[in-house]
Amino acid sequence: MAAAAIRLASYERAGRWAAAVGVGDGRLVDAEAAARGAGLDDGVDWSSVRAIVGQDHDRIARLHDAAGTMADESGLAEAGVRLGPPIPEPQKILCIGLNYRAHADEAALDEPTVPMVFAKFPNVLIGSGAPIELTPDNGSKADFEGEIAVVIGRRAYRCTEADALDVVAGWMPFNDVSARDVQTLTSQWTVGKSPDTFGPCGPYLVLDRAIGDGELEIETQVNGERMQHARSDRMIFPVAKLIAFLTTFITLEPGDIIVTGTPEGVGAHRDPPRYLRDGDGGLAVIWLREEMPQLGEQRLAAAWHHVLAPRVLILA
């Protein structure tokens, strides 16, 4: 499944984010160029990942195939471009609190009976390798939360659980960075969750449905030390339940991001607490469970695992 997955990214082109297709070996092909090569330049905006995920699967597959044929001649090295968040301009970023039993336990909180929903905003989004900026106002207790995010591919309202996964375009890693001291100032978490740069994600959005079968695992590291690890089938509210719940009240649009919750191991509940510090390197990795035995200790080096390694930058 992993080898066939379509991977989309955003990179800086002429001062703006532009969509690209991952073609393996650390290379990208500009999505607009690939669309022209596939005969898809028919008025559709192929420069935006948000626009691409709303297209029919067959058209996206044609885009991917064209990018593959153009890789040798027109490919861009990931290392030679600035990568942004895969979806830089979502309409909504909806996040889920306490969605793993062990995380609720470590926080000494009851397991929720309905999803705990809060919002982040596009100002938080940064791409792989960009710095998390900590200021004197938000940096004393900045915490990591490695999570699996899903991106919506079709407008959705009042979905049933049975149909909910049909509106999912794909998934990506997301770090729900949280200013714990600010988060607990009020009964609402929004301010502590939404400082600028507090949403590293990507580098790729992966267009497949593995999340629906509970096949994903996530691991979070700080400076090479494993802090979190969990399987997606340990969520209290699986993705289908989340989408059914959210769309009972809210219309979801292509490009909307649902950040599905963090497992146990966050810095605030360690002894002693472990918050992000100047110079820390973070890593959030997602992989398919079926690939684990074959990948062994090299699993973190495989490009499709979506290494997310922002550094922490303290601002005076």
mmCIF file of C-alpha atoms in Angstrom:
data_model
loop_
_atom_site.group_PDB
_atom_site.id
_atom_site.type_symbol
_atom_site.label_atom_id
_atom_site.label_comp_id
_atom_site.label_asym_id
_atom_site.label_seq_id
_atom_site.Cartn_x
_atom_site.Cartn_y
_atom_site.Cartn_z
ATOM 1 C CA MET A 1 0.000 0.000 0.000
ATOM 2 C CA ALA A 2 2.794 2.417 0.926
ATOM 3 C CA ALA A 3 4.556 2.162 -2.443
ATOM 4 C CA ALA A 4 1.405 3.092 -4.348
ATOM 5 C CA ALA A 5 0.342 5.961 -2.101
ATOM 6 C CA ILE A 6 0.207 9.397 -3.727
ATOM 7 C CA ARG A 7 2.106 12.029 -1.752
ATOM 8 C CA LEU A 8 1.460 15.758 -2.074
ATOM 9 C CA ALA A 9 3.505 18.617 -0.654
ATOM 10 C CA SER A 10 3.676 22.404 -0.785
ATOM 11 C CA TYR A 11 6.931 24.171 -1.599
ATOM 12 C CA GLU A 12 7.975 27.786 -2.021
ATOM 13 C CA ARG A 13 7.878 28.965 -5.628
ATOM 14 C CA ALA A 14 8.351 32.639 -6.472
ATOM 15 C CA GLY A 15 7.543 33.631 -2.908
ATOM 16 C CA ARG A 16 4.291 31.621 -2.650
ATOM 17 C CA TRP A 17 3.364 28.082 -1.688
ATOM 18 C CA ALA A 18 2.807 25.807 -4.691
ATOM 19 C CA ALA A 19 1.686 22.198 -4.849
ATOM 20 C CA ALA A 20 4.083 19.401 -5.726
ATOM 21 C CA VAL A 21 3.865 15.638 -6.164
ATOM 22 C CA GLY A 22 6.336 13.387 -4.377
ATOM 23 C CA VAL A 23 7.994 10.956 -6.777
ATOM 24 C CA GLY A 24 10.367 9.129 -4.425
ATOM 25 C CA ASP A 25 14.093 9.352 -3.788
ATOM 26 C CA GLY A 26 13.649 12.739 -2.143
ATOM 27 C CA ARG A 27 12.301 14.407 -5.281
ATOM 28 C CA LEU A 28 9.245 16.476 -6.166
ATOM 29 C CA VAL A 29 7.558 17.531 -9.400
ATOM 30 C CA ASP A 30 5.610 20.775 -9.605
ATOM 31 C CA ALA A 31 1.911 19.889 -9.707
ATOM 32 C CA GLU A 32 0.982 22.505 -12.319
ATOM 33 C CA ALA A 33 3.681 21.178 -14.643
ATOM 34 C CA ALA A 34 2.511 17.623 -14.059
ATOM 35 C CA ALA A 35 -1.092 18.656 -14.782
ATOM 36 C CA ARG A 36 -0.025 20.111 -18.130
ATOM 37 C CA GLY A 37 1.855 16.911 -18.891
ATOM 38 C CA ALA A 38 -1.260 14.882 -18.083
ATOM 39 C CA GLY A 39 -3.554 17.073 -20.191
ATOM 40 C CA LEU A 40 -5.346 18.296 -17.073
ATOM 41 C CA ASP A 41 -4.754 22.028 -17.564
ATOM 42 C CA ASP A 42 -8.452 22.631 -18.078
ATOM 43 C CA GLY A 43 -9.124 25.525 -15.746
ATOM 44 C CA VAL A 44 -8.601 23.614 -12.504
ATOM 45 C CA ASP A 45 -6.174 25.177 -10.017
ATOM 46 C CA TRP A 46 -3.434 22.559 -9.680
ATOM 47 C CA SER A 47 -1.142 24.938 -7.781
ATOM 48 C CA SER A 48 -2.876 24.290 -4.447
ATOM 49 C CA VAL A 49 -2.945 21.003 -2.537
ATOM 50 C CA ARG A 50 -6.269 22.088 -1.061
ATOM 51 C CA ALA A 51 -7.719 22.304 -4.583
ATOM 52 C CA ILE A 52 -6.119 19.039 -5.691
ATOM 53 C CA VAL A 53 -7.619 16.924 -2.898
ATOM 54 C CA GLY A 54 -11.088 17.961 -4.053
ATOM 55 C CA GLN A 55 -10.537 16.424 -7.488
ATOM 56 C CA ASP A 56 -11.738 12.986 -8.548
ATOM 57 C CA HIS A 57 -9.360 10.156 -7.681
ATOM 58 C CA ASP A 58 -8.842 9.249 -11.349
ATOM 59 C CA ARG A 59 -7.665 12.773 -12.139
ATOM 60 C CA ILE A 60 -5.298 12.785 -9.167
ATOM 61 C CA ALA A 61 -3.932 9.424 -10.305
ATOM 62 C CA ARG A 62 -3.273 10.879 -13.766
ATOM 63 C CA LEU A 63 -1.447 13.778 -12.121
ATOM 64 C CA HIS A 64 0.680 11.338 -10.135
ATOM 65 C CA ASP A 65 1.507 9.210 -13.177
ATOM 66 C CA ALA A 66 2.546 12.272 -15.174
ATOM 67 C CA ALA A 67 4.769 13.453 -12.330
ATOM 68 C CA GLY A 68 6.468 10.067 -12.307
ATOM 69 C CA THR A 69 7.344 10.282 -15.988
ATOM 70 C CA MET A 70 8.686 13.812 -15.524
ATOM 71 C CA ALA A 71 10.823 13.074 -12.466
ATOM 72 C CA ASP A 72 14.167 12.665 -14.215
ATOM 73 C CA GLU A 73 13.824 15.782 -16.350
ATOM 74 C CA SER A 74 11.799 18.108 -14.115
ATOM 75 C CA GLY A 75 12.204 16.758 -10.595
ATOM 76 C CA LEU A 76 13.183 19.045 -7.732
ATOM 77 C CA ALA A 77 15.307 17.849 -4.826
ATOM 78 C CA GLU A 78 13.469 18.188 -1.510
ATOM 79 C CA ALA A 79 16.719 19.375 0.036
ATOM 80 C CA GLY A 80 16.900 22.214 -2.481
ATOM 81 C CA VAL A 81 13.484 23.750 -1.805
ATOM 82 C CA ARG A 82 11.663 25.175 1.183
ATOM 83 C CA LEU A 83 8.796 22.904 2.168
ATOM 84 C CA GLY A 84 5.656 24.347 3.696
ATOM 85 C CA PRO A 85 2.695 22.734 5.404
ATOM 86 C CA PRO A 86 0.986 20.436 2.872
ATOM 87 C CA ILE A 87 -2.265 22.417 3.253
ATOM 88 C CA PRO A 88 -1.164 26.001 3.993
ATOM 89 C CA GLU A 89 -4.639 27.551 3.846
ATOM 90 C CA PRO A 90 -7.236 25.204 5.373
ATOM 91 C CA GLN A 91 -10.604 26.644 6.183
ATOM 92 C CA LYS A 92 -10.691 24.715 9.461
ATOM 93 C CA ILE A 93 -8.258 22.939 11.796
ATOM 94 C CA LEU A 94 -10.304 20.900 14.258
ATOM 95 C CA CYS A 95 -8.388 19.118 17.002
ATOM 96 C CA ILE A 96 -9.397 16.348 19.382
ATOM 97 C CA GLY A 97 -8.370 16.231 23.031
ATOM 98 C CA LEU A 98 -7.937 13.084 25.143
ATOM 99 C CA ASN A 99 -8.535 10.626 22.310
ATOM 100 C CA TYR A 100 -6.240 7.885 23.648
ATOM 101 C CA ARG A 101 -7.137 6.121 26.906
ATOM 102 C CA ALA A 102 -3.567 6.080 28.165
ATOM 103 C CA HIS A 103 -3.230 9.837 27.609
ATOM 104 C CA ALA A 104 -6.418 10.465 29.623
ATOM 105 C CA ASP A 105 -4.997 8.228 32.343
ATOM 106 C CA GLU A 106 -1.667 10.070 32.528
ATOM 107 C CA ALA A 107 -3.553 13.370 32.768
ATOM 108 C CA ALA A 108 -5.708 11.907 35.583
ATOM 109 C CA LEU A 109 -8.846 12.778 33.627
ATOM 110 C CA ASP A 110 -11.931 10.740 32.889
ATOM 111 C CA GLU A 111 -12.253 9.204 29.460
ATOM 112 C CA PRO A 112 -14.554 11.496 27.450
ATOM 113 C CA THR A 113 -17.960 10.250 26.380
ATOM 114 C CA VAL A 114 -18.041 12.520 23.310
ATOM 115 C CA PRO A 115 -15.091 13.963 21.360
ATOM 116 C CA MET A 116 -13.428 16.961 22.995
ATOM 117 C CA VAL A 117 -13.075 19.408 20.110
ATOM 118 C CA PHE A 118 -10.988 22.574 20.005
ATOM 119 C CA ALA A 119 -9.585 24.712 17.202
ATOM 120 C CA LYS A 120 -6.226 25.794 15.923
ATOM 121 C CA PHE A 121 -5.831 28.305 13.089
ATOM 122 C CA PRO A 122 -3.718 28.553 9.917
ATOM 123 C CA ASN A 123 -1.196 30.864 11.636
ATOM 124 C CA VAL A 124 0.160 27.815 13.488
ATOM 125 C CA LEU A 125 1.099 25.889 10.352
ATOM 126 C CA ILE A 126 4.740 25.398 9.420
ATOM 127 C CA GLY A 127 6.456 22.855 7.214
ATOM 128 C CA SER A 128 9.000 20.189 7.966
ATOM 129 C CA GLY A 129 12.256 21.678 9.223
ATOM 130 C CA ALA A 130 10.845 25.125 10.019
ATOM 131 C CA PRO A 131 11.464 26.379 13.567
ATOM 132 C CA ILE A 132 8.921 26.395 16.352
ATOM 133 C CA GLU A 133 9.247 29.931 17.681
ATOM 134 C CA LEU A 134 9.044 30.259 21.449
ATOM 135 C CA THR A 135 8.635 33.733 22.932
ATOM 136 C CA PRO A 136 8.833 34.812 26.584
ATOM 137 C CA ASP A 137 5.026 34.711 26.604
ATOM 138 C CA ASN A 138 4.506 31.213 25.214
ATOM 139 C CA GLY A 139 7.775 29.368 25.702
ATOM 140 C CA SER A 140 8.169 28.425 29.352
ATOM 141 C CA LYS A 141 6.046 25.255 29.127
ATOM 142 C CA ALA A 142 5.793 24.491 25.402
ATOM 143 C CA ASP A 143 4.949 20.825 24.966
ATOM 144 C CA PHE A 144 5.007 18.359 22.075
ATOM 145 C CA GLU A 145 2.005 16.306 20.948
ATOM 146 C CA GLY A 146 2.674 14.027 17.995
ATOM 147 C CA GLU A 147 -0.587 13.235 16.213
ATOM 148 C CA ILE A 148 -2.100 11.756 13.077
ATOM 149 C CA ALA A 149 -4.006 14.379 11.093
ATOM 150 C CA VAL A 150 -6.539 13.555 8.397
ATOM 151 C CA VAL A 151 -7.438 15.901 5.561
ATOM 152 C CA ILE A 152 -10.920 16.093 4.079
ATOM 153 C CA GLY A 153 -11.315 15.594 0.314
ATOM 154 C CA ARG A 154 -15.052 16.184 -0.205
ATOM 155 C CA ARG A 155 -17.648 18.506 1.248
ATOM 156 C CA ALA A 156 -19.295 16.629 4.087
ATOM 157 C CA TYR A 157 -22.359 17.259 6.226
ATOM 158 C CA ARG A 158 -24.284 14.786 8.387
ATOM 159 C CA CYS A 159 -22.134 11.808 7.433
ATOM 160 C CA THR A 160 -22.856 8.426 8.935
ATOM 161 C CA GLU A 161 -19.976 6.437 10.395
ATOM 162 C CA ALA A 162 -20.367 3.955 7.532
ATOM 163 C CA ASP A 163 -19.796 6.690 4.944
ATOM 164 C CA ALA A 164 -17.420 8.933 6.847
ATOM 165 C CA LEU A 165 -14.136 7.581 5.510
ATOM 166 C CA ASP A 166 -15.286 8.241 1.944
ATOM 167 C CA VAL A 167 -14.686 11.957 2.532
ATOM 168 C CA VAL A 168 -11.081 11.486 3.726
ATOM 169 C CA ALA A 169 -8.387 12.474 1.231
ATOM 170 C CA GLY A 170 -5.437 11.261 3.281
ATOM 171 C CA TRP A 171 -3.290 11.697 6.369
ATOM 172 C CA MET A 172 -0.129 13.401 7.592
ATOM 173 C CA PRO A 173 1.846 13.828 10.817
ATOM 174 C CA PHE A 174 1.055 16.858 12.953
ATOM 175 C CA ASN A 175 2.657 18.256 16.104
ATOM 176 C CA ASP A 176 0.001 19.947 18.230
ATOM 177 C CA VAL A 177 2.527 22.109 20.083
ATOM 178 C CA SER A 178 0.901 23.419 23.249
ATOM 179 C CA ALA A 179 1.825 26.230 25.662
ATOM 180 C CA ARG A 180 0.704 24.449 28.817
ATOM 181 C CA ASP A 181 0.868 27.480 31.112
ATOM 182 C CA VAL A 182 -1.200 29.557 28.677
ATOM 183 C CA GLN A 183 -3.542 26.639 27.906
ATOM 184 C CA THR A 184 -4.609 26.402 31.539
ATOM 185 C CA LEU A 185 -5.160 30.126 32.097
ATOM 186 C CA THR A 186 -8.767 29.752 30.946
ATOM 187 C CA SER A 187 -11.317 26.969 30.607
ATOM 188 C CA GLN A 188 -10.869 27.142 26.814
ATOM 189 C CA TRP A 189 -7.620 25.835 25.284
ATOM 190 C CA THR A 190 -7.540 27.956 22.125
ATOM 191 C CA VAL A 191 -4.956 30.583 23.066
ATOM 192 C CA GLY A 192 -2.483 28.064 24.447
ATOM 193 C CA LYS A 193 -2.859 25.871 21.373
ATOM 194 C CA SER A 194 -2.630 28.551 18.688
ATOM 195 C CA PRO A 195 0.544 30.656 18.977
ATOM 196 C CA ASP A 196 2.279 31.207 15.631
ATOM 197 C CA THR A 197 4.294 28.159 14.449
ATOM 198 C CA PHE A 198 2.612 25.782 16.927
ATOM 199 C CA GLY A 199 1.439 23.388 14.178
ATOM 200 C CA PRO A 200 4.353 21.700 12.355
ATOM 201 C CA CYS A 201 3.050 19.176 9.824
ATOM 202 C CA GLY A 202 4.045 17.195 6.762
ATOM 203 C CA PRO A 203 6.216 17.139 4.803
ATOM 204 C CA TYR A 204 3.666 15.102 2.832
ATOM 205 C CA LEU A 205 -0.044 14.554 2.744
ATOM 206 C CA VAL A 206 -0.480 10.878 1.880
ATOM 207 C CA LEU A 207 -3.559 10.049 -0.162
ATOM 208 C CA ASP A 208 -4.709 6.689 1.072
ATOM 209 C CA ARG A 209 -7.256 5.266 3.499
ATOM 210 C CA ALA A 210 -4.990 3.307 5.865
ATOM 211 C CA ILE A 211 -6.282 5.336 8.784
ATOM 212 C CA GLY A 212 -9.695 3.746 8.348
ATOM 213 C CA ASP A 213 -8.411 0.266 9.086
ATOM 214 C CA GLY A 214 -6.385 1.200 12.160
ATOM 215 C CA GLU A 215 -3.196 0.343 10.290
ATOM 216 C CA LEU A 216 -1.123 3.363 11.292
ATOM 217 C CA GLU A 217 1.391 3.816 14.095
ATOM 218 C CA ILE A 218 2.840 7.098 15.281
ATOM 219 C CA GLU A 219 6.053 7.781 17.149
ATOM 220 C CA THR A 220 7.304 11.086 18.547
ATOM 221 C CA GLN A 221 10.945 11.695 19.364
ATOM 222 C CA VAL A 222 12.789 14.641 20.909
ATOM 223 C CA ASN A 223 16.523 14.721 20.254
ATOM 224 C CA GLY A 224 16.433 11.071 19.249
ATOM 225 C CA GLU A 225 14.618 9.866 22.388
ATOM 226 C CA ARG A 226 11.269 8.173 21.899
ATOM 227 C CA MET A 227 8.630 10.060 23.825
ATOM 228 C CA GLN A 228 5.378 8.727 22.375
ATOM 229 C CA HIS A 229 4.276 5.659 20.464
ATOM 230 C CA ALA A 230 0.793 4.361 19.697
ATOM 231 C CA ARG A 231 -1.368 2.587 17.135
ATOM 232 C CA SER A 232 -4.298 4.357 15.559
ATOM 233 C CA ASP A 233 -6.662 1.560 16.613
ATOM 234 C CA ARG A 234 -6.180 2.697 20.230
ATOM 235 C CA MET A 235 -8.127 5.897 19.645
ATOM 236 C CA ILE A 236 -11.206 6.251 21.817
ATOM 237 C CA PHE A 237 -13.038 7.828 18.883
ATOM 238 C CA PRO A 238 -11.776 6.455 15.549
ATOM 239 C CA VAL A 239 -11.695 8.757 12.553
ATOM 240 C CA ALA A 240 -15.086 7.610 11.235
ATOM 241 C CA LYS A 241 -16.725 8.458 14.577
ATOM 242 C CA LEU A 242 -14.985 11.836 14.654
ATOM 243 C CA ILE A 243 -16.204 12.776 11.187
ATOM 244 C CA ALA A 244 -19.742 11.606 11.910
ATOM 245 C CA PHE A 245 -19.784 13.655 15.119
ATOM 246 C CA LEU A 246 -18.277 16.799 13.611
ATOM 247 C CA THR A 247 -20.483 16.795 10.525
ATOM 248 C CA THR A 248 -23.572 16.561 12.674
ATOM 249 C CA PHE A 249 -22.960 20.258 13.357
ATOM 250 C CA ILE A 250 -20.291 21.535 10.955
ATOM 251 C CA THR A 251 -19.907 21.308 7.179
ATOM 252 C CA LEU A 252 -16.403 20.077 6.376
ATOM 253 C CA GLU A 253 -14.759 21.299 3.173
ATOM 254 C CA PRO A 254 -11.895 19.916 1.053
ATOM 255 C CA GLY A 255 -8.622 20.757 2.744
ATOM 256 C CA ASP A 256 -10.032 20.903 6.269
ATOM 257 C CA ILE A 257 -7.729 19.242 8.800
ATOM 258 C CA ILE A 258 -8.795 17.028 11.689
ATOM 259 C CA VAL A 259 -5.992 16.472 14.211
ATOM 260 C CA THR A 260 -7.011 13.234 15.870
ATOM 261 C CA GLY A 261 -5.410 13.432 19.307
ATOM 262 C CA THR A 262 -2.118 12.599 20.975
ATOM 263 C CA PRO A 263 -1.137 9.410 22.793
ATOM 264 C CA GLU A 264 0.503 9.201 26.200
ATOM 265 C CA GLY A 265 4.018 10.479 26.809
ATOM 266 C CA VAL A 266 3.630 14.249 26.501
ATOM 267 C CA GLY A 267 6.206 16.358 28.296
ATOM 268 C CA ALA A 268 3.843 17.819 30.886
ATOM 269 C CA HIS A 269 3.121 14.421 32.451
ATOM 270 C CA ARG A 270 6.706 13.172 32.640
ATOM 271 C CA ASP A 271 8.657 13.059 35.888
ATOM 272 C CA PRO A 272 10.266 15.521 35.788
ATOM 273 C CA PRO A 273 8.287 17.389 33.101
ATOM 274 C CA ARG A 274 10.067 17.694 29.756
ATOM 275 C CA TYR A 275 9.177 20.845 27.821
ATOM 276 C CA LEU A 276 10.661 22.009 24.530
ATOM 277 C CA ARG A 277 13.893 23.958 24.831
ATOM 278 C CA ASP A 278 16.082 26.082 22.605
ATOM 279 C CA GLY A 279 17.779 23.871 20.017
ATOM 280 C CA ASP A 280 15.607 20.781 20.513
ATOM 281 C CA GLY A 281 15.037 18.644 17.451
ATOM 282 C CA GLY A 282 11.675 16.938 17.113
ATOM 283 C CA LEU A 283 10.574 14.015 14.991
ATOM 284 C CA ALA A 284 7.083 12.705 14.335
ATOM 285 C CA VAL A 285 6.879 9.567 12.230
ATOM 286 C CA ILE A 286 3.885 7.647 10.912
ATOM 287 C CA TRP A 287 4.145 4.247 9.286
ATOM 288 C CA LEU A 288 1.926 1.361 8.249
ATOM 289 C CA ARG A 289 1.891 -1.465 10.787
ATOM 290 C CA GLU A 290 2.348 -4.083 8.099
ATOM 291 C CA GLU A 291 5.641 -2.473 7.053
ATOM 292 C CA MET A 292 7.242 -2.517 10.486
ATOM 293 C CA PRO A 293 8.847 -5.982 10.444
ATOM 294 C CA GLN A 294 10.524 -5.370 7.098
ATOM 295 C CA LEU A 295 11.771 -1.907 7.951
ATOM 296 C CA GLY A 296 13.366 -2.696 11.282
ATOM 297 C CA GLU A 297 15.630 -0.014 12.655
ATOM 298 C CA GLN A 298 15.771 1.790 9.301
ATOM 299 C CA ARG A 299 12.099 2.711 9.374
ATOM 300 C CA LEU A 300 12.779 6.339 10.281
ATOM 301 C CA ALA A 301 14.890 6.884 7.172
ATOM 302 C CA ALA A 302 12.191 5.926 4.683
ATOM 303 C CA ALA A 303 10.842 9.035 2.945
ATOM 304 C CA TRP A 304 7.217 7.998 2.989
ATOM 305 C CA HIS A 305 7.266 7.928 6.762
ATOM 306 C CA HIS A 306 7.126 11.707 6.776
ATOM 307 C CA VAL A 307 9.944 12.823 8.973
ATOM 308 C CA LEU A 308 8.936 16.003 10.778
ATOM 309 C CA ALA A 309 11.976 17.629 12.350
ATOM 310 C CA PRO A 310 11.451 21.255 13.326
ATOM 311 C CA ARG A 311 13.989 22.921 15.547
ATOM 312 C CA VAL A 312 12.979 25.102 18.471
ATOM 313 C CA LEU A 313 13.975 28.770 18.248
ATOM 314 C CA ILE A 314 13.755 31.021 21.310
ATOM 315 C CA LEU A 315 12.825 34.617 20.490
ATOM 316 C CA ALA A 316 13.783 37.362 22.922
#
